[in-house]
Amino acid sequence: MDSTLNAADPSALDPSRAGWTPGREGPTAHGSLYGGLSFWHETVGDLAPRAALDGDTQADVAIVGGGLTGLWTAWYLLERDPTLRIVVLEKEIAGFGASGRNGGWCSALFPRSTASLEKAHGRDAALAMRRAMIETVDEVGRMSKLIPCDYAKGGTIAYARSRVQERAARAEIVEAQRYGVDDLGWRGADAVHAAGALGAAFDRNCARIHPAKLVRGLAAALESRGVRVLEQTEVLRVDPGVVTTTRGLVRADKIVVATEGYTATLPQSHRRILPLYSLMIATEPLPDTFWDAIGIPHGATFTDYRHLLIYGQRTADNRFAFGGRGARYHWGSAIQPQYDRSPRVFEHLRRALVDLFPSAAEAAVTHRWGGPLGVPRDWHAAVTYDSATRIGRAGGYVGDGLSTTNLAGRTLADLLTDADTQLTRLPWVGHHSPSWEPEPLRFLGANAGMLAMTAADLEERVTRRPSVIAKVMGPLVGH
């Protein structure tokens, strides 16, 4: 996105109105239309596509998807065996999808709660998963010394702005303590500065990141180690030992499928993952005095306890990067560039930001973007490897992927090299989620769920009691 564009001009920000098709016609930022994907892409540097596959080839490991899951898998595979011939296949450019467009939270959050994991897998397994996620935040921090990505571990401030939300926050803290996690604590109203906040839960296990710097830097680092990162190469199908693309066949002993929200575009896995859109805005840079007044230091991320999720961070250059759910699911799990932009949702996000921080009312919104994340039917992220077909998969992060992808990459590297480790014994390894329903049930259910979360927030505001709707929906969304 060209920073000289007028944010008040919808056609300047909406690719569907501007005739924008990724990687297909004239340049914008950095010599590539990919600069228009998000604020992160605009500010990451060169986005010119790498070379595509130029005919049939062979590899030890073929990785489908140039996002963080695939790239981390390649990185840790090389740590285990530097002689491996690895090919990464990407339809657009590395970091095109959620890996390059997300909210920049490297957190210890897992799509299913610890309590839910305990019910499904037992207490020891649930605790192991939680510890692994916490350790992953620091692992990404260690990697950020090699791949600069504005990593700053400032924690997450989760505001409680009603008595119902305060009870939910305090219950979350008590639950964390029950699992032996003492990194979650309460801050009183005098220590937080969001409008109407009665206090906030503070979780130390989260870092702010510039996601496009991480994913693009990781791709470049892999190339320097001999990995072939092939862009502009669309995968048509995956079979044992062979990946079929529009530009030739890749024969490989082992294959990893790491397509997250775009999994639905492959006919073989159309109902495995539901692509759900999350949208974001970014403001102009704001002075340090502004941030001091609202109590958000560098490295901090923030949210609150509403049911229709919001998330934000203070960027390295002092902007709000703020996002949330609310965009509808599209029939047939369709993914189109125009779905990245929804004026209704962008306006909802601007109002939500100003509602939290009224002093941000005059801040210009300079960037608007979005993209699909991947949602499994039971909201349970998973890593799998079939030793018979020699095909591995990972995904279903439901927006919690910036750290979870790293854990997935390390786990897949262990599985593909036949290592028996603590990671390969985690409860998400080998989990198989049920398929999503066929249409129209998928369309009706997904959008009804979104409406239910909106209704749950309204219910709590009116009744001042925990939402009955949210309680009914809880088991369906990982709680």
Coordinates of C-alpha atoms in Angstrom, one line a residue:
M1 CA 0.0 0.0 0.0
D2 CA 1.4 3.3 -1.0
S3 CA 1.6 5.6 2.0
T4 CA 0.7 8.6 -0.2
L5 CA -2.8 7.1 -0.8
N6 CA -5.7 9.1 0.6
A7 CA -7.3 6.9 3.3
A8 CA -10.6 8.7 2.8
D9 CA -10.7 7.4 -0.8
P10 CA -12.3 3.9 -0.7
S11 CA -10.9 2.9 -4.1
A12 CA -7.4 3.7 -2.9
L13 CA -7.7 1.1 -0.1
D14 CA -10.1 -1.4 -1.6
P15 CA -8.4 -3.7 -4.2
S16 CA -11.8 -4.9 -5.5
R17 CA -12.6 -1.4 -6.7
A18 CA -9.1 -0.7 -8.0
G19 CA -8.9 -3.8 -10.1
W20 CA -6.2 -5.2 -7.9
T21 CA -5.1 -8.8 -8.4
P22 CA -2.0 -9.9 -6.4
G23 CA 1.1 -10.3 -8.4
R24 CA -0.6 -9.9 -11.8
E25 CA -0.3 -6.3 -12.9
G26 CA 1.7 -3.0 -12.5
P27 CA 3.8 -2.1 -9.5
T28 CA 3.1 -0.2 -6.4
A29 CA 5.2 -0.3 -3.2
H30 CA 8.7 -1.9 -3.6
G31 CA 8.1 -2.8 -7.2
S32 CA 5.3 -5.2 -6.4
L33 CA 1.6 -5.0 -5.9
Y34 CA 2.1 -7.1 -2.8
G35 CA 3.0 -3.9 -0.9
G36 CA -0.8 -3.2 -0.9
L37 CA -1.7 -6.3 1.1
S38 CA -1.2 -4.6 4.6
F39 CA 0.6 -2.1 6.6
W40 CA 3.1 -4.8 7.4
H41 CA 3.8 -5.6 3.8
E42 CA 4.2 -1.9 2.9
T43 CA 6.9 -1.5 5.6
V44 CA 8.9 -4.8 5.2
G45 CA 11.1 -4.0 2.2
D46 CA 11.5 -5.8 -1.1
L47 CA 8.5 -7.9 -2.1
A48 CA 9.5 -8.7 -5.7
P49 CA 8.5 -12.4 -6.3
R50 CA 11.1 -15.0 -6.3
A51 CA 11.6 -17.4 -9.2
A52 CA 8.9 -20.0 -9.8
L53 CA 9.3 -23.7 -10.4
D54 CA 10.6 -24.2 -13.9
G55 CA 9.7 -27.8 -14.5
D56 CA 9.7 -31.2 -12.8
T57 CA 12.2 -31.5 -9.9
Q58 CA 13.1 -33.7 -6.9
A59 CA 13.6 -33.0 -3.2
D60 CA 13.9 -34.8 0.1
V61 CA 11.1 -32.7 1.5
A62 CA 8.5 -30.6 -0.3
I63 CA 6.6 -28.0 1.7
V64 CA 3.3 -26.7 0.4
G65 CA 2.8 -23.1 1.6
G66 CA 5.3 -20.3 2.2
G67 CA 3.9 -19.1 5.5
L68 CA 5.4 -19.5 8.9
T69 CA 4.4 -23.1 9.4
G70 CA 6.2 -24.3 6.3
L71 CA 9.2 -22.0 6.8
W72 CA 9.7 -22.9 10.4
T73 CA 9.5 -26.6 9.5
A74 CA 12.2 -26.1 6.9
W75 CA 14.4 -24.2 9.4
Y76 CA 14.2 -26.9 12.1
L77 CA 14.6 -29.7 9.6
L78 CA 17.9 -28.2 8.6
E79 CA 18.9 -28.0 12.2
R80 CA 18.4 -31.8 12.5
D81 CA 19.9 -32.6 9.0
P82 CA 21.7 -29.9 7.1
T83 CA 22.0 -32.2 4.0
L84 CA 18.3 -32.2 3.3
R85 CA 17.1 -30.9 -0.1
I86 CA 14.0 -28.9 0.8
V87 CA 11.7 -27.1 -1.6
V88 CA 9.0 -24.6 -0.5
L89 CA 6.1 -24.1 -2.9
E90 CA 4.1 -20.8 -2.6
K91 CA 1.3 -19.7 -4.9
E92 CA 2.0 -16.0 -4.4
I93 CA 5.0 -14.8 -2.2
A94 CA 6.3 -16.0 1.1
G95 CA 4.2 -14.4 3.8
F96 CA 1.3 -13.6 1.5
G97 CA -1.4 -15.0 3.8
A98 CA -2.1 -14.8 7.5
S99 CA 1.6 -15.1 8.4
G100 CA 2.3 -11.7 7.0
R101 CA -1.0 -9.9 7.8
N102 CA -1.8 -10.8 11.4
G103 CA -2.0 -8.7 14.5
G104 CA 1.6 -9.3 15.5
W105 CA 0.9 -11.1 18.8
C106 CA 3.5 -13.8 19.6
S107 CA 1.5 -15.2 22.5
A108 CA 1.2 -18.4 24.6
L109 CA -2.5 -18.7 23.5
F110 CA -3.7 -22.0 22.1
P111 CA -7.1 -22.1 20.3
R112 CA -8.5 -24.5 22.9
S113 CA -8.3 -23.5 26.5
T114 CA -6.2 -25.4 29.0
A115 CA -9.4 -26.6 30.7
S116 CA -10.8 -27.9 27.5
L117 CA -7.5 -29.7 26.7
E118 CA -7.6 -31.3 30.2
K119 CA -11.1 -32.6 29.5
A120 CA -10.1 -34.1 26.2
H121 CA -6.5 -35.3 27.0
G122 CA -6.0 -35.3 30.7
R123 CA -4.3 -32.8 33.1
D124 CA -0.7 -33.8 32.4
A125 CA -1.1 -33.4 28.6
A126 CA -2.9 -30.0 29.0
L127 CA -0.1 -28.7 31.2
A128 CA 2.5 -29.9 28.8
M129 CA 0.7 -28.0 26.0
R130 CA 0.6 -24.9 28.0
R131 CA 4.2 -25.0 29.0
A132 CA 5.2 -25.7 25.4
M133 CA 3.3 -22.6 24.2
I134 CA 4.9 -20.4 26.9
E135 CA 8.4 -21.7 25.9
T136 CA 7.6 -21.0 22.3
V137 CA 7.2 -17.3 22.9
D138 CA 10.8 -17.2 24.1
E139 CA 12.0 -19.5 21.3
V140 CA 10.7 -16.9 18.8
G141 CA 12.5 -14.3 20.8
R142 CA 15.8 -16.1 20.5
M143 CA 15.2 -16.5 16.7
S144 CA 14.5 -12.7 16.5
K145 CA 18.1 -12.1 17.2
L146 CA 18.9 -13.8 13.9
I147 CA 15.8 -12.4 12.1
P148 CA 15.0 -8.9 13.2
C149 CA 11.3 -8.4 13.5
D150 CA 10.6 -5.7 16.1
Y151 CA 10.2 -8.5 18.8
A152 CA 9.5 -6.9 22.2
K153 CA 8.1 -9.0 25.0
G154 CA 5.8 -6.6 26.7
G155 CA 2.9 -8.8 27.6
T156 CA -0.9 -8.5 27.0
I157 CA -3.2 -6.1 28.8
A158 CA -6.8 -7.5 28.8
Y159 CA -9.1 -4.8 30.0
A160 CA -12.2 -5.6 32.1
R161 CA -14.7 -2.8 31.3
S162 CA -17.8 -4.1 33.2
R163 CA -18.4 -6.2 36.4
V164 CA -19.2 -9.2 34.2
Q165 CA -15.8 -8.8 32.4
E166 CA -14.0 -8.3 35.7
R167 CA -15.4 -11.6 37.0
A168 CA -14.3 -13.3 33.8
A169 CA -10.8 -11.9 34.1
R170 CA -10.4 -12.9 37.7
A171 CA -11.7 -16.4 37.0
E172 CA -9.1 -16.7 34.2
I173 CA -6.4 -15.7 36.6
V174 CA -7.6 -18.3 39.2
E175 CA -7.7 -21.0 36.5
A176 CA -4.1 -20.1 35.4
Q177 CA -2.9 -20.4 39.0
R178 CA -4.7 -23.8 39.3
Y179 CA -2.5 -25.0 36.4
G180 CA 0.6 -23.6 38.1
V181 CA 1.0 -20.6 35.8
D182 CA 1.8 -17.5 37.8
D183 CA 2.5 -15.2 34.8
L184 CA -1.1 -13.9 34.8
G185 CA -2.1 -11.3 37.3
W186 CA -4.6 -8.5 38.1
R187 CA -4.0 -4.8 37.7
G188 CA -6.4 -2.4 39.4
A189 CA -8.3 0.5 37.8
D190 CA -5.6 3.0 38.9
A191 CA -3.0 1.1 36.8
V192 CA -4.8 0.9 33.5
H193 CA -6.2 3.7 31.3
A194 CA -8.7 2.3 28.9
A195 CA -12.1 4.1 29.1
G196 CA -14.3 2.6 31.7
A197 CA -11.8 -0.1 32.7
L198 CA -12.3 -1.5 36.2
G199 CA -8.9 -3.2 35.9
A200 CA -7.1 -5.6 33.6
A201 CA -5.6 -9.0 33.6
F202 CA -1.9 -8.9 32.5
D203 CA -0.2 -11.9 30.9
R204 CA 3.6 -11.6 30.6
N205 CA 3.7 -14.3 28.0
C206 CA 3.3 -12.3 24.8
A207 CA 5.5 -10.3 22.5
R208 CA 4.8 -7.7 19.9
I209 CA 6.2 -8.6 16.5
H210 CA 6.2 -7.1 12.9
P211 CA 4.9 -10.3 11.3
A212 CA 6.0 -9.6 7.7
K213 CA 9.5 -8.9 8.8
L214 CA 9.6 -12.3 10.6
V215 CA 8.2 -14.3 7.7
R216 CA 10.1 -12.5 4.9
G217 CA 13.3 -12.6 6.9
L218 CA 12.9 -16.3 7.6
A219 CA 12.4 -17.0 3.9
A220 CA 15.6 -15.1 3.1
A221 CA 17.5 -16.9 5.8
L222 CA 16.4 -20.3 4.5
E223 CA 17.5 -19.4 1.0
S224 CA 20.9 -18.6 2.3
R225 CA 21.0 -22.1 3.8
G226 CA 20.2 -23.7 0.4
V227 CA 16.4 -24.1 0.6
R228 CA 14.6 -23.5 -2.7
V229 CA 11.7 -21.0 -2.0
L230 CA 9.7 -21.1 -5.2
E231 CA 7.0 -18.5 -5.5
Q232 CA 4.3 -17.9 -8.1
T233 CA 3.8 -21.7 -8.1
E234 CA 0.3 -22.9 -7.5
V235 CA -0.2 -26.4 -6.1
L236 CA -3.1 -28.3 -7.6
R237 CA -3.0 -31.5 -5.5
V238 CA -0.8 -33.5 -3.1
D239 CA -0.3 -37.3 -3.3
P240 CA 2.2 -39.6 -1.6
G241 CA 5.6 -38.8 -3.1
V242 CA 4.5 -36.1 -5.5
V243 CA 3.1 -32.6 -5.5
T244 CA 1.4 -31.5 -8.7
T245 CA 1.7 -27.7 -9.5
T246 CA 0.8 -25.5 -12.5
R247 CA 4.5 -25.4 -13.3
G248 CA 5.6 -29.1 -13.0
L249 CA 5.8 -32.0 -10.6
V250 CA 7.8 -32.1 -7.4
R251 CA 8.7 -35.6 -6.4
A252 CA 9.7 -35.8 -2.7
D253 CA 10.2 -38.5 -0.1
K254 CA 8.3 -36.5 2.4
I255 CA 5.7 -33.7 2.0
V256 CA 4.4 -31.1 4.4
V257 CA 1.1 -29.3 3.8
A258 CA 1.0 -26.0 5.6
T259 CA -1.7 -23.9 3.9
E260 CA -3.8 -22.8 6.9
G261 CA -6.8 -20.8 5.7
Y262 CA -6.0 -21.6 2.1
T263 CA -6.4 -25.3 2.8
A264 CA -10.0 -24.9 1.6
T265 CA -8.8 -24.1 -1.9
L266 CA -7.4 -27.6 -2.4
P267 CA -10.2 -30.0 -3.6
Q268 CA -8.7 -32.8 -1.5
S269 CA -9.1 -30.8 1.8
H270 CA -11.9 -28.4 1.0
R271 CA -13.8 -29.1 4.2
R272 CA -10.8 -29.6 6.5
I273 CA -10.4 -26.0 7.5
L274 CA -12.9 -23.1 7.3
P275 CA -11.4 -19.7 6.1
L276 CA -12.7 -17.0 8.4
Y277 CA -11.7 -13.4 7.8
S278 CA -10.2 -11.1 10.4
L279 CA -9.6 -7.4 9.5
M280 CA -7.3 -4.7 10.8
I281 CA -6.6 -1.0 10.7
A282 CA -3.5 1.0 11.5
T283 CA -3.3 4.7 12.5
E284 CA -0.7 7.3 11.9
P285 CA 2.3 7.3 14.3
L286 CA 1.4 8.9 17.7
P287 CA 3.7 10.7 20.1
D288 CA 5.3 9.0 23.1
T289 CA 3.3 11.3 25.4
F290 CA 0.1 9.8 24.0
W291 CA 1.2 6.3 24.8
D292 CA 2.4 7.3 28.2
A293 CA -1.0 8.7 28.9
I294 CA -2.9 5.5 28.0
G295 CA -0.4 3.3 29.7
I296 CA 0.7 1.1 26.8
P297 CA 4.5 0.7 26.7
H298 CA 6.5 -0.6 23.8
G299 CA 6.1 -4.3 23.3
A300 CA 2.6 -4.5 24.8
T301 CA -0.4 -5.9 23.2
F302 CA -4.0 -5.3 24.4
T303 CA -7.5 -6.7 24.2
D304 CA -10.6 -6.8 26.4
Y305 CA -13.2 -9.5 27.5
R306 CA -15.9 -8.9 24.9
H307 CA -16.9 -12.1 23.0
L308 CA -16.5 -10.7 19.5
L309 CA -12.7 -10.6 19.6
I310 CA -10.5 -7.5 19.3
Y311 CA -6.7 -7.3 19.5
G312 CA -4.2 -4.5 19.2
Q313 CA -0.6 -3.5 19.6
R314 CA 1.7 -0.5 19.8
T315 CA 3.9 -0.8 16.8
A316 CA 7.6 -0.1 16.8
D317 CA 6.9 3.2 15.1
N318 CA 4.1 4.2 17.6
R319 CA 1.0 3.3 15.6
F320 CA -2.0 1.4 16.7
A321 CA -2.3 -1.8 14.8
F322 CA -5.8 -2.9 15.7
G323 CA -8.0 -5.7 14.5
G324 CA -11.0 -7.9 15.2
R325 CA -13.5 -10.4 14.0
G326 CA -16.9 -9.5 12.5
A327 CA -16.4 -10.1 8.8
R328 CA -18.8 -12.8 7.5
Y329 CA -17.9 -16.2 6.2
H330 CA -18.3 -16.5 2.5
W331 CA -20.3 -19.3 0.7
G332 CA -18.3 -22.3 -0.3
S333 CA -15.2 -21.3 1.8
A334 CA -14.5 -18.8 -1.0
I335 CA -11.3 -16.7 -0.7
Q336 CA -11.2 -13.5 -2.8
P337 CA -9.0 -10.3 -2.7
Q338 CA -12.2 -8.1 -2.2
Y339 CA -13.0 -10.0 1.0
D340 CA -9.9 -8.4 2.6
R341 CA -11.7 -5.1 2.7
S342 CA -15.1 -4.4 4.4
P343 CA -16.0 -0.8 5.0
R344 CA -18.5 -1.9 7.7
V345 CA -16.0 -3.9 9.6
F346 CA -13.3 -1.2 9.3
E347 CA -15.7 1.4 10.7
H348 CA -16.6 -1.0 13.5
L349 CA -12.9 -1.3 14.4
R350 CA -12.3 2.4 14.3
R351 CA -15.3 2.9 16.7
A352 CA -14.1 0.1 19.0
L353 CA -10.6 1.7 19.2
V354 CA -12.0 5.1 20.0
D355 CA -14.4 3.6 22.5
L356 CA -11.4 2.0 24.3
F357 CA -9.2 5.1 24.0
P358 CA -11.2 8.3 23.3
S359 CA -8.0 10.3 22.9
A360 CA -7.4 8.3 19.7
A361 CA -10.4 9.9 18.0
E362 CA -8.3 12.4 16.0
A363 CA -5.7 9.8 14.9
A364 CA -5.9 9.3 11.2
V365 CA -6.4 5.7 10.0
T366 CA -3.8 5.2 7.3
H367 CA -4.1 1.5 6.5
R368 CA -6.9 -1.0 6.2
W369 CA -6.5 -4.7 5.4
G370 CA -7.5 -8.2 6.2
G371 CA -7.3 -11.9 5.3
P372 CA -8.5 -15.4 6.1
L373 CA -7.3 -17.4 9.1
G374 CA -7.9 -21.2 9.5
V375 CA -10.6 -22.6 11.7
P376 CA -11.0 -26.4 12.3
R377 CA -14.5 -27.7 13.1
D378 CA -13.6 -28.3 16.8
W379 CA -11.2 -25.3 17.1
H380 CA -8.4 -27.7 17.9
A381 CA -5.1 -26.9 16.2
A382 CA -3.2 -30.1 15.2
V383 CA 0.1 -31.5 13.9
T384 CA -0.1 -34.8 12.1
Y385 CA 2.3 -37.1 10.2
D386 CA 1.3 -40.3 8.4
S387 CA 4.3 -42.6 8.2
A388 CA 2.6 -44.6 5.5
T389 CA 2.0 -41.7 3.0
R390 CA 4.9 -39.7 4.5
I391 CA 2.7 -36.6 4.5
G392 CA 2.7 -34.2 7.4
R393 CA 0.2 -31.4 8.1
A394 CA -0.2 -28.6 10.7
G395 CA -2.7 -25.8 11.2
G396 CA -6.0 -24.8 12.5
Y397 CA -4.6 -22.0 14.7
V398 CA -7.8 -19.8 14.7
G399 CA -5.7 -16.6 14.7
D400 CA -3.2 -17.8 17.4
G401 CA -0.6 -18.8 14.8
L402 CA 2.3 -16.4 15.2
S403 CA 3.8 -18.5 18.0
T404 CA 2.0 -21.8 17.3
T405 CA 3.5 -22.0 13.9
N406 CA 7.0 -22.1 15.5
L407 CA 6.0 -25.0 17.8
A408 CA 4.4 -26.7 14.8
G409 CA 7.6 -26.4 12.8
R410 CA 9.7 -27.9 15.5
T411 CA 7.2 -30.7 16.0
L412 CA 7.0 -31.5 12.3
A413 CA 10.8 -31.6 12.1
D414 CA 10.9 -34.2 14.9
L415 CA 8.1 -36.2 13.3
L416 CA 9.7 -36.2 9.8
T417 CA 13.0 -37.3 11.2
D418 CA 11.5 -40.1 13.4
A419 CA 12.5 -38.5 16.7
D420 CA 10.6 -39.3 19.8
T421 CA 10.6 -36.1 21.9
Q422 CA 8.5 -34.2 24.3
L423 CA 7.1 -32.2 21.4
T424 CA 5.9 -35.3 19.5
R425 CA 4.0 -36.4 22.6
L426 CA 2.0 -33.2 23.0
P427 CA -1.8 -33.6 22.8
W428 CA -2.2 -31.8 19.5
V429 CA 0.0 -34.3 17.7
G430 CA -2.1 -36.8 15.8
H431 CA -5.4 -35.0 16.5
H432 CA -7.9 -35.2 13.7
S433 CA -10.7 -32.6 13.6
P434 CA -14.0 -33.6 12.0
S435 CA -14.8 -32.0 8.6
W436 CA -16.9 -29.0 8.3
E437 CA -20.5 -29.6 7.1
P438 CA -21.3 -29.2 3.4
E439 CA -23.1 -26.1 2.2
P440 CA -25.6 -24.6 3.1
L441 CA -25.1 -25.8 6.6
R442 CA -21.5 -24.5 6.8
F443 CA -22.6 -21.0 5.7
L444 CA -25.5 -20.9 8.1
G445 CA -23.5 -22.3 11.0
A446 CA -20.4 -20.1 10.6
N447 CA -22.3 -16.9 10.2
A448 CA -24.8 -17.7 13.0
G449 CA -21.8 -18.2 15.3
M450 CA -20.5 -14.8 14.4
L451 CA -23.9 -13.2 15.1
A452 CA -24.1 -15.2 18.4
M453 CA -20.9 -13.6 19.7
T454 CA -22.3 -10.1 18.8
A455 CA -25.5 -11.0 20.6
A456 CA -23.6 -12.3 23.6
D457 CA -21.9 -8.9 24.1
L458 CA -25.2 -7.1 23.8
E459 CA -26.8 -9.6 26.3
E460 CA -24.1 -8.8 28.9
R461 CA -24.4 -5.1 28.5
V462 CA -28.2 -5.3 29.0
T463 CA -28.4 -7.9 31.7
R464 CA -25.1 -7.2 33.4
R465 CA -24.8 -11.0 33.8
P466 CA -22.6 -13.6 32.1
S467 CA -24.1 -14.3 28.7
V468 CA -26.2 -17.5 28.3
I469 CA -25.5 -17.4 24.6
A470 CA -21.7 -17.4 25.2
K471 CA -22.1 -20.3 27.6
V472 CA -23.9 -22.3 25.0
M473 CA -21.3 -21.4 22.3
G474 CA -18.3 -22.1 24.5
P475 CA -17.8 -25.8 23.7
L476 CA -18.0 -25.0 20.0
V477 CA -15.2 -22.4 20.1
G478 CA -12.7 -24.2 22.3
H479 CA -13.7 -23.2 25.8

